[in-house]
Short mmCIF file of C-alpha atoms and ligand atoms in Angstrom, two decimals:
data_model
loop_
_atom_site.label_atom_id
_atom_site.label_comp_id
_atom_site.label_asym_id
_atom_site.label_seq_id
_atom_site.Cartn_x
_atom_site.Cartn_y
_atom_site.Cartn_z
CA UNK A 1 33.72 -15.33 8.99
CA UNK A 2 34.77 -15.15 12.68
CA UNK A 3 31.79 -13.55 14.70
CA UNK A 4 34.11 -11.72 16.85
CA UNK A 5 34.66 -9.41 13.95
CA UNK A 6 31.63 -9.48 12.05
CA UNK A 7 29.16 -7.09 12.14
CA UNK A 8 26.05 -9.81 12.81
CA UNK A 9 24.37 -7.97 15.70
CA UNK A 10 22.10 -10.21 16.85
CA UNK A 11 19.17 -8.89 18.96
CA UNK A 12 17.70 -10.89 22.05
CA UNK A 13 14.63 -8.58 21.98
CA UNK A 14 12.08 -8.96 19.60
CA UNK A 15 11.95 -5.09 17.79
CA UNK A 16 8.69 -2.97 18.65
CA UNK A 17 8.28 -2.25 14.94
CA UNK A 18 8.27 -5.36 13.60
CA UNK A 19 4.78 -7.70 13.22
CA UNK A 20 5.46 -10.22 11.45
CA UNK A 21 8.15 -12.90 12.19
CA UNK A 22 9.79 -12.78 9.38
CA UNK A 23 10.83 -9.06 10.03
CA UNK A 24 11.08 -9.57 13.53
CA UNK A 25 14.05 -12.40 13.20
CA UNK A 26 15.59 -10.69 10.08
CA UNK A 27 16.47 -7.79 12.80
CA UNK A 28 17.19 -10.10 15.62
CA UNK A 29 19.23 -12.46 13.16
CA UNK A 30 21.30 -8.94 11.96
CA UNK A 31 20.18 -9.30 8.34
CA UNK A 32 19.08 -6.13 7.75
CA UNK A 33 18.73 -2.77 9.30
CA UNK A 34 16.09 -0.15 8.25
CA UNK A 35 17.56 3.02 6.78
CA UNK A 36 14.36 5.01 5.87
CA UNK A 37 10.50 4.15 5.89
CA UNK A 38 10.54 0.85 3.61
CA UNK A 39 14.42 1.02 2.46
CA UNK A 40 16.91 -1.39 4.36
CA UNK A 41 20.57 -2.06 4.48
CA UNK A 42 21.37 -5.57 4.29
CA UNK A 43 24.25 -6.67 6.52
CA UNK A 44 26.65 -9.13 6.04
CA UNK A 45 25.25 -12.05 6.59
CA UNK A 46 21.88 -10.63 5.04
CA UNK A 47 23.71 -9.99 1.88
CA UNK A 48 25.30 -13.62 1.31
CA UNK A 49 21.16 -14.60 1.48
CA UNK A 50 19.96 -11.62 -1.06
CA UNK A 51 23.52 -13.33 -3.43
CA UNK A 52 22.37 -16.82 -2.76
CA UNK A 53 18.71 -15.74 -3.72
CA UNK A 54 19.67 -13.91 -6.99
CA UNK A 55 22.18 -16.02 -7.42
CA UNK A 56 19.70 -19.41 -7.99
CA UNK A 57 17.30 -17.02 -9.95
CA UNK A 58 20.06 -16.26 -12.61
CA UNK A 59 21.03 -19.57 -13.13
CA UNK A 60 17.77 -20.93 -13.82
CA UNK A 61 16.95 -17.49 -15.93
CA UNK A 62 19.85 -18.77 -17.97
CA UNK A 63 18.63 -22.42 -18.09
CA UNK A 64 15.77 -21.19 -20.21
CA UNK A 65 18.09 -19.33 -22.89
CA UNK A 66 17.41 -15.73 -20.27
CA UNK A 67 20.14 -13.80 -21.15
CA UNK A 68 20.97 -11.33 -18.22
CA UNK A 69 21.72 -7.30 -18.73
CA UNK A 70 21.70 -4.46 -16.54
CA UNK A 71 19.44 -1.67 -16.94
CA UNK A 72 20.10 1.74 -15.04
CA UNK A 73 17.60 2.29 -12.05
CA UNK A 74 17.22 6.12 -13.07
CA UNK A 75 14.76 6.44 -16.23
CA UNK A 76 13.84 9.44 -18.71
CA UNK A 77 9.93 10.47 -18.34
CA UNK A 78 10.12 10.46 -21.99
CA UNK A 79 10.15 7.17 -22.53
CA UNK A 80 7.21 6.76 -20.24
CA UNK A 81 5.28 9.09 -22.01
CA UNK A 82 5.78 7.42 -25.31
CA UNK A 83 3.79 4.34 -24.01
CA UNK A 84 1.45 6.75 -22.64
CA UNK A 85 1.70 5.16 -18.77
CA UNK A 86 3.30 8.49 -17.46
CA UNK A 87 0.75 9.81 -16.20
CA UNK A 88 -1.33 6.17 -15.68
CA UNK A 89 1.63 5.08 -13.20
CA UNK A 90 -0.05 7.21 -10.26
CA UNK A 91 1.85 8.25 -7.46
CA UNK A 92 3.44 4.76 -6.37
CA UNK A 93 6.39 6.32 -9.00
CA UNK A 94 8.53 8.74 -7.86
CA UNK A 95 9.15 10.91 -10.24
CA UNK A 96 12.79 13.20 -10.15
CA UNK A 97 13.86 16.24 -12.03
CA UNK A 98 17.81 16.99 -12.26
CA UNK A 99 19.27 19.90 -12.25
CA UNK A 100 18.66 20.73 -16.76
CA UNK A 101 14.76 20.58 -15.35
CA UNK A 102 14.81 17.45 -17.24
CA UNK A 103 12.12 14.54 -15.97
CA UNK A 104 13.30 11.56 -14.87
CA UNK A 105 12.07 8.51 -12.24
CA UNK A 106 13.54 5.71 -10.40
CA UNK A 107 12.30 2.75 -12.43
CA UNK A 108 9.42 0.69 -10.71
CA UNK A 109 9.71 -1.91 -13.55
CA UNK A 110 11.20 -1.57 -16.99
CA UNK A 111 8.74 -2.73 -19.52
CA UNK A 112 9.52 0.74 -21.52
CA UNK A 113 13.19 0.47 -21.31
CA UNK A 114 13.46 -2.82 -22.34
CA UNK A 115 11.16 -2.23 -25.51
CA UNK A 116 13.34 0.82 -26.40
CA UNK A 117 16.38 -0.94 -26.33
CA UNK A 118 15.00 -4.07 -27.95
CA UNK A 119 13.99 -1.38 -30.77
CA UNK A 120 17.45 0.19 -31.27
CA UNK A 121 19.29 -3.11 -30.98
CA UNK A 122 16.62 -5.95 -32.83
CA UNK A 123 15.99 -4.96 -36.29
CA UNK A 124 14.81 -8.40 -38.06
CA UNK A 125 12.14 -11.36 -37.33
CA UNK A 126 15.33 -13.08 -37.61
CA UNK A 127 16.70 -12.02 -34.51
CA UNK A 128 13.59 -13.71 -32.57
CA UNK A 129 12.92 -14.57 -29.93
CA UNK A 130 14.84 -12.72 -27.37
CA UNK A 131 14.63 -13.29 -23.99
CA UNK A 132 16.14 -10.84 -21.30
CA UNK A 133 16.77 -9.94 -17.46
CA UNK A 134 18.14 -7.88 -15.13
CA UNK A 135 18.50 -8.30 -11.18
CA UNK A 136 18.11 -4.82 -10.04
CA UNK A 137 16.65 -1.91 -7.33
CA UNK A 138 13.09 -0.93 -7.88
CA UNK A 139 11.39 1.87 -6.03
CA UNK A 140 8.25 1.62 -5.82
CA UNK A 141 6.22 4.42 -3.48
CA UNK A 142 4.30 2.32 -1.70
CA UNK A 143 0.94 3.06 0.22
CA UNK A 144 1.89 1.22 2.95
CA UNK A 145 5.20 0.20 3.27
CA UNK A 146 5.06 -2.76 6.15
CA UNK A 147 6.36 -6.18 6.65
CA UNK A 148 10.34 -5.25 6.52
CA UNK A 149 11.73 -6.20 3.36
CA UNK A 150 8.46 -8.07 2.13
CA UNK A 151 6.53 -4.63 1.05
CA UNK A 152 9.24 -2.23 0.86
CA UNK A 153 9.42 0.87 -0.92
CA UNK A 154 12.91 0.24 -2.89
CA UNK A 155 13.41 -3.76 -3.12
CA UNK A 156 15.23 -5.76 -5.49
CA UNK A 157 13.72 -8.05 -8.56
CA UNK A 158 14.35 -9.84 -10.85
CA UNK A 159 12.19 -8.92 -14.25
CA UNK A 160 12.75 -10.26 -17.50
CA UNK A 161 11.35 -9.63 -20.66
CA UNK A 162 10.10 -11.57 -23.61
CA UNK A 163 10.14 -10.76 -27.70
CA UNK A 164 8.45 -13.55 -30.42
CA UNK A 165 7.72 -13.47 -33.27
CA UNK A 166 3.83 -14.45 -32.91
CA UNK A 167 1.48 -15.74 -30.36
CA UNK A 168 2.12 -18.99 -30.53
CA UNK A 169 5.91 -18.78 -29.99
CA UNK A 170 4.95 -15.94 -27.29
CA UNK A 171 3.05 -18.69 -25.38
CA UNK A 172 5.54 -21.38 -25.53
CA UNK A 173 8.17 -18.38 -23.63
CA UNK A 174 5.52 -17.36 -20.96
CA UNK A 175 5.62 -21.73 -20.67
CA UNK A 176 9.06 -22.21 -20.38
CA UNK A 177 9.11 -19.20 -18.10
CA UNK A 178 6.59 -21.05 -15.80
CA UNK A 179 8.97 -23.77 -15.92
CA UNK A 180 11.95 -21.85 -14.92
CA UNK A 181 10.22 -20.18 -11.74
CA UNK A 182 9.05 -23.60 -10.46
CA UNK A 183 12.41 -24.46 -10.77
CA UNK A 184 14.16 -21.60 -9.19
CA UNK A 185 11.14 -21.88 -6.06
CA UNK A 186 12.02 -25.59 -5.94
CA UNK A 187 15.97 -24.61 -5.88
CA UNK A 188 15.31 -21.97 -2.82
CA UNK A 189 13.61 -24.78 -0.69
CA UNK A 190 10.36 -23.63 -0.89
CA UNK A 191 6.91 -24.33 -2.88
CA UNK A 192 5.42 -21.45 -4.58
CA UNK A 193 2.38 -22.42 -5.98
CA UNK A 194 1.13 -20.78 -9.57
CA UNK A 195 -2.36 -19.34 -9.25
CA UNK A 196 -4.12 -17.65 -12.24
CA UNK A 197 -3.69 -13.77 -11.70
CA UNK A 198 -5.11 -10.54 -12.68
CA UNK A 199 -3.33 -8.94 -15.21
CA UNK A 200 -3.89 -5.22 -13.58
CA UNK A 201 -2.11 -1.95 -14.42
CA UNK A 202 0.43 -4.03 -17.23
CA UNK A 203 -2.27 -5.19 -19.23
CA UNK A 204 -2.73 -8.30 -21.46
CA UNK A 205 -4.28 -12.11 -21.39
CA UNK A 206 -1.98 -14.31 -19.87
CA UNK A 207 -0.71 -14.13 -16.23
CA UNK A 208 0.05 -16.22 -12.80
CA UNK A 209 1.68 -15.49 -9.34
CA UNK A 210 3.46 -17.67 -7.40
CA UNK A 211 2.19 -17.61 -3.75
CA UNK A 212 4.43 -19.38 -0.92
CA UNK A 213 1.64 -20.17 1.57
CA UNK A 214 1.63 -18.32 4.82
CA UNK A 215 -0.88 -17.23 7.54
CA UNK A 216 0.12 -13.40 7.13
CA UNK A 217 0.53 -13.62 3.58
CA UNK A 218 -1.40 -10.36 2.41
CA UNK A 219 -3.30 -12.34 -0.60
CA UNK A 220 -5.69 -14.89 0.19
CA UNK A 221 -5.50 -17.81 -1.78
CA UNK A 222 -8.32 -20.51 -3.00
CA UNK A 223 -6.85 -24.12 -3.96
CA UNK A 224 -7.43 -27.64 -4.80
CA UNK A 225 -5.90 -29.77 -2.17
CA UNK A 226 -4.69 -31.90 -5.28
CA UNK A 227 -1.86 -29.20 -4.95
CA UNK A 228 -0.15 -30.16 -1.95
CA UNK A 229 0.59 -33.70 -3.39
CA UNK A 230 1.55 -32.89 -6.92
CA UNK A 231 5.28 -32.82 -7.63
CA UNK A 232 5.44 -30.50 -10.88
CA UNK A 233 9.24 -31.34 -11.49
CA UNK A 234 8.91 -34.96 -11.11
CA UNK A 235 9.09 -34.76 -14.89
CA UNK A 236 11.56 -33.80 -17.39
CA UNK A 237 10.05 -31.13 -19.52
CA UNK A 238 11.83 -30.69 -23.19
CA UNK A 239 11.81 -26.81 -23.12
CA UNK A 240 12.12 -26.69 -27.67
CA UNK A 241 8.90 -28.64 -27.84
CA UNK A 242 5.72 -26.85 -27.95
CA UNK A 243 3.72 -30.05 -27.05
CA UNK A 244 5.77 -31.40 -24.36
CA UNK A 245 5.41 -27.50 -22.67
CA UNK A 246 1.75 -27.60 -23.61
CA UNK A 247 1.17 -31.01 -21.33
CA UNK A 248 3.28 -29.96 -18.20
CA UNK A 249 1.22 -26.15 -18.29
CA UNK A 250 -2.01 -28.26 -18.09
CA UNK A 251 -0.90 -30.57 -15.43
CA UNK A 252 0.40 -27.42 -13.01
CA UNK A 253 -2.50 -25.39 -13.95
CA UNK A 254 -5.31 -27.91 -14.00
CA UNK A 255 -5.79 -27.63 -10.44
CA UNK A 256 -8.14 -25.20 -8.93
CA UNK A 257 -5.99 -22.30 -7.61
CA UNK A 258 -6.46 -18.60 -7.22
CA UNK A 259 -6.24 -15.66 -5.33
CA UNK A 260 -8.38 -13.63 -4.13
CA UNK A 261 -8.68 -10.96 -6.79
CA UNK A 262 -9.37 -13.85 -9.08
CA UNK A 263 -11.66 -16.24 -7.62
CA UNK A 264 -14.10 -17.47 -9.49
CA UNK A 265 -17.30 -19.62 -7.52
CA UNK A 266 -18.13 -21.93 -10.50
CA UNK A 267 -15.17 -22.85 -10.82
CA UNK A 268 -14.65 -23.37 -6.65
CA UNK A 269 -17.89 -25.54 -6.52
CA UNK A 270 -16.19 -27.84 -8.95
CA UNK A 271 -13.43 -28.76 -6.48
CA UNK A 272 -15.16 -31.52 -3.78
CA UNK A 273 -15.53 -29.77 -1.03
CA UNK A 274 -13.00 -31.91 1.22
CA UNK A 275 -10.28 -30.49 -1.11
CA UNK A 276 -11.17 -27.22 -0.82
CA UNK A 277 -8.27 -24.91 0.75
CA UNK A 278 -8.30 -21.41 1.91
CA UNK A 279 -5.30 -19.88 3.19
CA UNK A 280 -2.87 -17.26 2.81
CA UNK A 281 -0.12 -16.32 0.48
CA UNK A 282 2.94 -14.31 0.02
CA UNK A 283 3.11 -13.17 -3.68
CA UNK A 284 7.05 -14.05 -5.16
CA UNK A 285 6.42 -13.75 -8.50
CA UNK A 286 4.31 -12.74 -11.50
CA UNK A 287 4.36 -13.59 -15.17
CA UNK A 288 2.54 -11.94 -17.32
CA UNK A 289 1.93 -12.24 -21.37
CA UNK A 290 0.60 -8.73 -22.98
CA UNK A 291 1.38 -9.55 -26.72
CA UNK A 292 2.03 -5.98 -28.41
CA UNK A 293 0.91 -3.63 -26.04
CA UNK A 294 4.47 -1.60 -25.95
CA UNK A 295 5.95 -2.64 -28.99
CA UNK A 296 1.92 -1.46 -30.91
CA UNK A 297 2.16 1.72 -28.35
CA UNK A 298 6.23 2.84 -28.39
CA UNK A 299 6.10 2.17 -32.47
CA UNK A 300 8.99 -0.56 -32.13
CA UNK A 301 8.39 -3.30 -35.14
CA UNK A 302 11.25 -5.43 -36.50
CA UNK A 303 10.89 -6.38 -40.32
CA UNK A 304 8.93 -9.91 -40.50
CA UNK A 305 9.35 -12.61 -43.14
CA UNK A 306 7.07 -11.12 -45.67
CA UNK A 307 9.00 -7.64 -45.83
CA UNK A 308 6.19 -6.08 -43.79
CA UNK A 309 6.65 -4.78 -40.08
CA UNK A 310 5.51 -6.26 -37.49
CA UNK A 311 5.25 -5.67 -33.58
CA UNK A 312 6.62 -8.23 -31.40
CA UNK A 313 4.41 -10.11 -28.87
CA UNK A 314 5.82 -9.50 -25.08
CA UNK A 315 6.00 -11.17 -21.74
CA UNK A 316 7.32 -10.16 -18.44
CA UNK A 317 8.28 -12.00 -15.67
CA UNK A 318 9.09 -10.55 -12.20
CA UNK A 319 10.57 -12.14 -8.68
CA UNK A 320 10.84 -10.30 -5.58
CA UNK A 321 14.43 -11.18 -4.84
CA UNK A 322 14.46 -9.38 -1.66
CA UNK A 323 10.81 -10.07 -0.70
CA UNK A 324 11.86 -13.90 -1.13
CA UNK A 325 14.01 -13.62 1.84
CA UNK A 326 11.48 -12.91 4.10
CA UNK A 327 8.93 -15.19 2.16
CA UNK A 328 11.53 -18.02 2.93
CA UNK A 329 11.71 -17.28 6.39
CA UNK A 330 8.01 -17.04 6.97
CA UNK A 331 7.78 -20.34 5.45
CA UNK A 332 10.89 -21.94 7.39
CA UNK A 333 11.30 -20.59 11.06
CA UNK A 334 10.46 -22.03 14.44
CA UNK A 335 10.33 -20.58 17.10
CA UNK A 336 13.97 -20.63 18.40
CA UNK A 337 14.15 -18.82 15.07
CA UNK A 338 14.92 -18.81 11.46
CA UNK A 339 15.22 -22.48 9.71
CA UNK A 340 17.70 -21.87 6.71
CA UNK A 341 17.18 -24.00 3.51
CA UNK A 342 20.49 -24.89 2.55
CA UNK A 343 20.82 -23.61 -1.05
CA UNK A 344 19.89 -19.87 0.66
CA UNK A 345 22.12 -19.72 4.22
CA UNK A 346 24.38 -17.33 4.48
CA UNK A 347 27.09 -19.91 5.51
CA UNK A 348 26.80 -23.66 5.68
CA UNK A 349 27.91 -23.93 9.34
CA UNK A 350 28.49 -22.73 12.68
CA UNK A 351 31.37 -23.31 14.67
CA UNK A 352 30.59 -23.30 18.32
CA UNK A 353 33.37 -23.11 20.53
CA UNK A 354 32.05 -24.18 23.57
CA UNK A 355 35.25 -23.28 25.65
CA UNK A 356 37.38 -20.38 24.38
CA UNK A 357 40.74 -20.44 25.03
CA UNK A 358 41.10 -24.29 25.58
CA UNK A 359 43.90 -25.44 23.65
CA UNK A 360 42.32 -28.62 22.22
CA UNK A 361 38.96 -26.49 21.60
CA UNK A 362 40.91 -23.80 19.88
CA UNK A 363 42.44 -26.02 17.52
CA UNK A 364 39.93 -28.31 16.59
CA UNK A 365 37.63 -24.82 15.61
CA UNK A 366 40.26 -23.43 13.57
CA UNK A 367 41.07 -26.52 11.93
CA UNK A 368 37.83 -26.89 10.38
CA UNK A 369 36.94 -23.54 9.46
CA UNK A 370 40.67 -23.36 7.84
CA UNK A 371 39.05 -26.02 5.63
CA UNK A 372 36.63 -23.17 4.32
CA UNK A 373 36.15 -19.64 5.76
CA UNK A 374 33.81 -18.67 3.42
CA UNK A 375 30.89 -21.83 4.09
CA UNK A 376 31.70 -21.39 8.35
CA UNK A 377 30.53 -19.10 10.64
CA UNK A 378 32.98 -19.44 13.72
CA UNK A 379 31.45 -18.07 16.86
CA UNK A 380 34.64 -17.33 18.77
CA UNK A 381 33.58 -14.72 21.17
CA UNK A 382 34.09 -15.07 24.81
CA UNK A 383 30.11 -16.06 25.42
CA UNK A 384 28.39 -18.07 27.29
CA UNK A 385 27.74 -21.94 25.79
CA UNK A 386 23.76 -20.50 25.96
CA UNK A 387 24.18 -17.70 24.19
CA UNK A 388 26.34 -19.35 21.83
CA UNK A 389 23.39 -21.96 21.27
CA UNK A 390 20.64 -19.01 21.27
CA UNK A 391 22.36 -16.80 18.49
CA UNK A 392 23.23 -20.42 16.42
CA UNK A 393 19.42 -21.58 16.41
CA UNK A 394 18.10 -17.59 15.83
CA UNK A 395 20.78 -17.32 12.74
CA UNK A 396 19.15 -20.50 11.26
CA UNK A 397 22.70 -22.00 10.18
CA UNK A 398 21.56 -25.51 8.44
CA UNK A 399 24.38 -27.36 10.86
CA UNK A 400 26.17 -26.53 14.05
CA UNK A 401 29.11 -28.13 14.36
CA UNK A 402 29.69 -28.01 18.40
CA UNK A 403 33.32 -28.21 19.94
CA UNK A 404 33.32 -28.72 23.51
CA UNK A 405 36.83 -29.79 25.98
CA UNK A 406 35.13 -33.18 26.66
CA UNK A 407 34.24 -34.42 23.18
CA UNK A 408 37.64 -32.58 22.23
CA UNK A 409 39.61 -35.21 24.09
CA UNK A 410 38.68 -38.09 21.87
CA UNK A 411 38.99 -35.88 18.51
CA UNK A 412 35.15 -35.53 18.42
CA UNK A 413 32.44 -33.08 17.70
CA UNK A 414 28.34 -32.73 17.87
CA UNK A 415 26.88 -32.06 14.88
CA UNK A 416 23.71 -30.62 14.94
CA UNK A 417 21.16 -30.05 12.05
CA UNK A 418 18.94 -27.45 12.90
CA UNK A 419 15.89 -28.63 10.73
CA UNK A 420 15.75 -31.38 12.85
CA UNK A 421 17.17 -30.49 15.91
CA UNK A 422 19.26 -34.21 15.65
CA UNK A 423 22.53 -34.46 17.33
CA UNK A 424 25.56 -36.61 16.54
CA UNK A 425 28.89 -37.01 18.08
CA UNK A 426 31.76 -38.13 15.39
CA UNK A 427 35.14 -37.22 14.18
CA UNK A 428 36.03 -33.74 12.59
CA UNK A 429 36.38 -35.21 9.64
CA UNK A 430 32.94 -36.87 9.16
CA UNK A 431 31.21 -34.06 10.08
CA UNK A 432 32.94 -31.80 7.62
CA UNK A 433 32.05 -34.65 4.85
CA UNK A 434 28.63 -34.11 5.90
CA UNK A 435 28.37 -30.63 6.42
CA UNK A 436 30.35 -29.63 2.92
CA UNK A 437 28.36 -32.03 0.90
CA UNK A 438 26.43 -31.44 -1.46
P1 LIG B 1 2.04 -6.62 -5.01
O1 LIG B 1 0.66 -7.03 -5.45
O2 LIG B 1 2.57 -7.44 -3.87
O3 LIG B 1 2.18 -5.15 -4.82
P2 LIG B 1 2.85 -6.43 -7.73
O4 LIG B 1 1.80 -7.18 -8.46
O5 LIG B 1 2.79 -4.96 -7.66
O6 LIG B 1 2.98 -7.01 -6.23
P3 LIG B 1 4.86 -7.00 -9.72
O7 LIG B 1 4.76 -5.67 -10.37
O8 LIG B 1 4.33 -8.17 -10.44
O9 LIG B 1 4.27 -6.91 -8.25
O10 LIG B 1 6.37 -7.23 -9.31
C1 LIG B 1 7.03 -8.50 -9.37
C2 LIG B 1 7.41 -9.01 -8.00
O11 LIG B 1 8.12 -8.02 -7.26
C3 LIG B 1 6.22 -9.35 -7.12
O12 LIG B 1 5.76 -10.65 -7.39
C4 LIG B 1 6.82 -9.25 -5.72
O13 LIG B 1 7.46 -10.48 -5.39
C5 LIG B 1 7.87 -8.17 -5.88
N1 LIG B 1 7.40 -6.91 -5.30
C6 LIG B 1 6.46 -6.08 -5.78
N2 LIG B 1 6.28 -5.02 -4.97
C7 LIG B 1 7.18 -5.16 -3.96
C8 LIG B 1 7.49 -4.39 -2.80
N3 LIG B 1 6.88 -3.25 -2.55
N4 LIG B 1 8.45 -4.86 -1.97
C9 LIG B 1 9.09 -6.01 -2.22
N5 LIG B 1 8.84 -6.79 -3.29
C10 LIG B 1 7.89 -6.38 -4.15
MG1 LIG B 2 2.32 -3.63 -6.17
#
C-alpha cells in the first residue's frame, strides 16, 4: 500500500479515552476507530491484523481435523428456550424482535445452534466424532465495555464445537484442542499460558483459559515459575493416540497455574515459595468439556452401536480473535510503540523514503515495493525524515527498509528491525532476501 493513499491515520496524541496502551496505540497506529460504546471499525491496516489473526487460528483449527462453517450471527429465541438458557443468559444478550413479533438475538456464543444443526445433519454413532468452527461477530452486552477492542460489546471469535461418542473419546478432543491453541498462541508470537478455569454459566467438568501475561490484564493469575522455562511444543505430539495426548496434557498442566477465580491455597503452598508468581493476565481463550448438557437438554441423540440412542458428549472451545490483537500488543509494544510479531503485521515492511522526489530515492522505493505491494508499506508522503521514523516505529512494521540520497548513491539501503532496533546498510537486494523470508 502507498501511505499517501491509505487511510492509516496515525495520531501523534495519545486519545483521552483510551487507558490502556494497547487501545491507546491501536488509535494512534489507525487500526481501529470506535463506532459506538464497545463496537469498532477496523481500518485497513487493522483489518490485515484481525485476517492474519483468524487466519493462523483456522489453520491450526484445521490441523486438528476442525472443520470450519459459518453460522448466522442473528438466532431464534426458540432455540434458546429449548436448552432452557433463555431466560438464564441475563441481560449481557440482547435480545431482538422483527417485525412478525417473532424473538430473536444476536448470538453471544452458539452452543444451541451448533447442537441443532449437529441434530438435523448427524444421525449415527457412525458419523463421530465431529469437530466444528466458525470465525464470527459476537455481541455480547457487556457491563462494562472498556479496554478498546479487548472487552468490547460485539467482537469477533473463534468457537468451535465438539461431538464423541463417549467420555473417553470426548477427552482425547478437549486434548487435542489444548494442543491446537498452544499451537496457534505459539504461531501469533506470543505465550498464552493454560490455567485451570471455572466452568461458569456453560456448565460441565473440564475447562482452561489461556492467559497472555500482562500488568492490566483484568484476571489475576497464580503460577509455578516452572512455567516460564517449559517449552510445551518442544515435542511432537501424535494427535490419534490417546496415550501420547494423555502425557503432553500432564506435562502442560502439571504446573501450578490458576486464576484468580480458581485458586486453590493447598495447592499454592505446594509450589516452593521462590517459584511462586503472581501477576496479571489477559484471557484469549477458553475450552471447556460439558459432556451432554445440550445434546441431554435440546433432545438431540444419534443412534449408538447397540441400536439404542444416545446423547453425544460436547466441548467448546473459544478465542477472542479480536481481543488477541490488543492482547498481542500489550504483550509486544515499547514505548515508541507497537512491536509487531511477524506472523500478525499488517505488512512485512516499510518503505521510508527519506527524500521524496529524488530521482535515485524514487526509484530504488518503487523498485522494491514493485517486488510485492501487498507485504510493503511505502511511506511516500512529502514528510519530514522524523515523522517518517515516528509513524514507522508507532505502526510496529517488523523491518524498515530506509532509502536515503546518500546510501542511494552506492545502491544501498538501512534495514532496520524494529524488535531490536539493529541497523544495517546493504544492497536492495539483500535486504529484500531478508525482509521476504520466511
Ligand atoms: P471474560 O471472562 O473475559 O468475559 P468469557 O469467559 O465470557 O470471557 P468466553 O465465553 O469463554 O469468554 O469466550 C471465549 C473468548 O472470547 C474469551 O476467551 C475471550 O478471549 C473472548 N471474549 C469474551 N468476551 C469478550 C469481549 N467482551 N470482548 C472481546 N473478546 C471477548
Ligand atoms: Mg464474559
Amino acid at each position: 500500500m502507498r501511505l499517501s493513499r491509505s487511510l492509516l491515520p496515525t495520531l501523534k496524541e495519545n486519545p483521552a479515552e483510551a487507558q490502556i496502551v494497547s487501545h491507546r496505540l491501536m488509535l494512534r497506529a489507525g487500526l481501529i476507530r470506535q463506532t459506538a460504546s464497545g463496537i469498532y471499525a477496523w481500518l485497513p491496516a487493522g483489518l490485515k491484523v484481525l485476517r492474519n489473526i483468524s487466519q493462523i487460528v483456522r489453520e491450526e483449527q484445521d490441523r486438528v481435523g476442525a472443520q470450519e462453517v459459518l453460522m448466522p450471527t442473528l438466532q431464534s429465541a426458540d432455540l434458546w428456550k429449548r436448552s432452557g438458557r433463555y431466560d438464564a443468559y441475563g441481560p449481557e444478550m440482547l435480545r431482538i424482535q422483527d417485525r412478525h413479533k417473532r424473538e430473536l438475538l444476536y448470538g453471544p456464543t452458539n452452543e444451541e445452534m451448533i447442537t441443532d444443526l449437529f441434530g438435523q445433519t448427524v444421525k449415527s454413532y457412525k458419523d463421530l466424532p465431529q469437530v466444528l468452527y466458525h470465525i464470527q461477530w459476537k455481541f455480547r452486552d457487556e457491563m462494562r465495555p472498556r479496554f478498546g477492542v479487548m472487552r468490547g460489546r460485539e467482537f469477533l471469535m473463534k468457537d468451535a464445537y465438539s461431538f464423541d461418542l463417549d467420555y473417553d473419546s470426548a477427552v482425547a478432543t478437549y486434548r487435542r484442542m489444548l494442543l491446537a491453541y498452544l499451537r496457534t498462541f505459539q504461531r501469533l508470537g506470543v505465550r498464552a499460558v493454560p490455567m485451570r478455569a471455572d466452568t461458569g454459566p456453560i456448565g460441565g467438568e473440564l475447562s482452561h483459559e489461556f492467559l497472555i501475561l500482562a500488568p492490566t490484564g483484568e484476571s489475576g493469575v497464580f503460577y509455578d515459575a516452572a512455567l516460564e522455562e517449559l517449552d510445551w511444543l518442544d515435542e511432537p505430539v501424535d494427535t490419534n493416540s490417546p496415550v501420547a495426548l494423555e502425557a503432553f496434557f500432564n506435562r502442560v498442566t502439571t504446573p501450578y497455574a490458576a486464576t484468580d477465580e480458581m485458586h486453590d491455597e493447598a495447592g499454592w503452598q505446594a509450589v516452593p515459595e521462590e517459584r511462586r508468581r503472581e501477576g496479571r493476565g489477559v484471557e484469549v481463550g477458553h475450552i471447556f468439556y460439558f459432556g451432554d448438557k445440550y445434546t441431554r437438554s435440546m433432545e438431540v441423540s444419534v443412534s449408538g452401536p447397540d441400536g439404542n440412542q444416545l446423547y453425544p458428549e460436547m466441548g467448546s472451545y473459544g478465542i477472542g480473535v479480536s481481543r488477541l490483537a490488543g492482547a498481542i500488543i500489550e504483550a509486544c509494544h515499547d514505548d515508541n510503540g507497537i512491536i509487531w510479531p511477524d506472523a500478525v503485521a499488517p505488512f512485512r515492511a516499510v518503505i521510508l523514503n527519506l527524500k521524496n522526489g529524488d530521482e535515485l530515492c524514487d526509484a530504488i522505493c518503487e523498485r522494491i515495493y514493485n517486488t510485492n505491494e501487498e507485504a510493503f508499506l511505502y511511506d511516500d508522503r512529502a514528510e519530514r525524515a522524523g515523522v517518517k521514523f515516528a509513524d514507522a516505529d508507532l505502526m510496529g512494521h517488523p523491518w524498515q527498509i530506509v532509502v536515503g540520497p546518500r546510501g542511494a548513491k552506492g545502491g544501498k539501503v538501512e534495514l532496520k528491525r524494529r524488535a531490536t532496533g539493529e541497523r544495517h546498510e546493504m544492497s536492495v537486494d539483500d535486504a529484500l532476501a531478508l525482509v521476504l523470508a520466511g
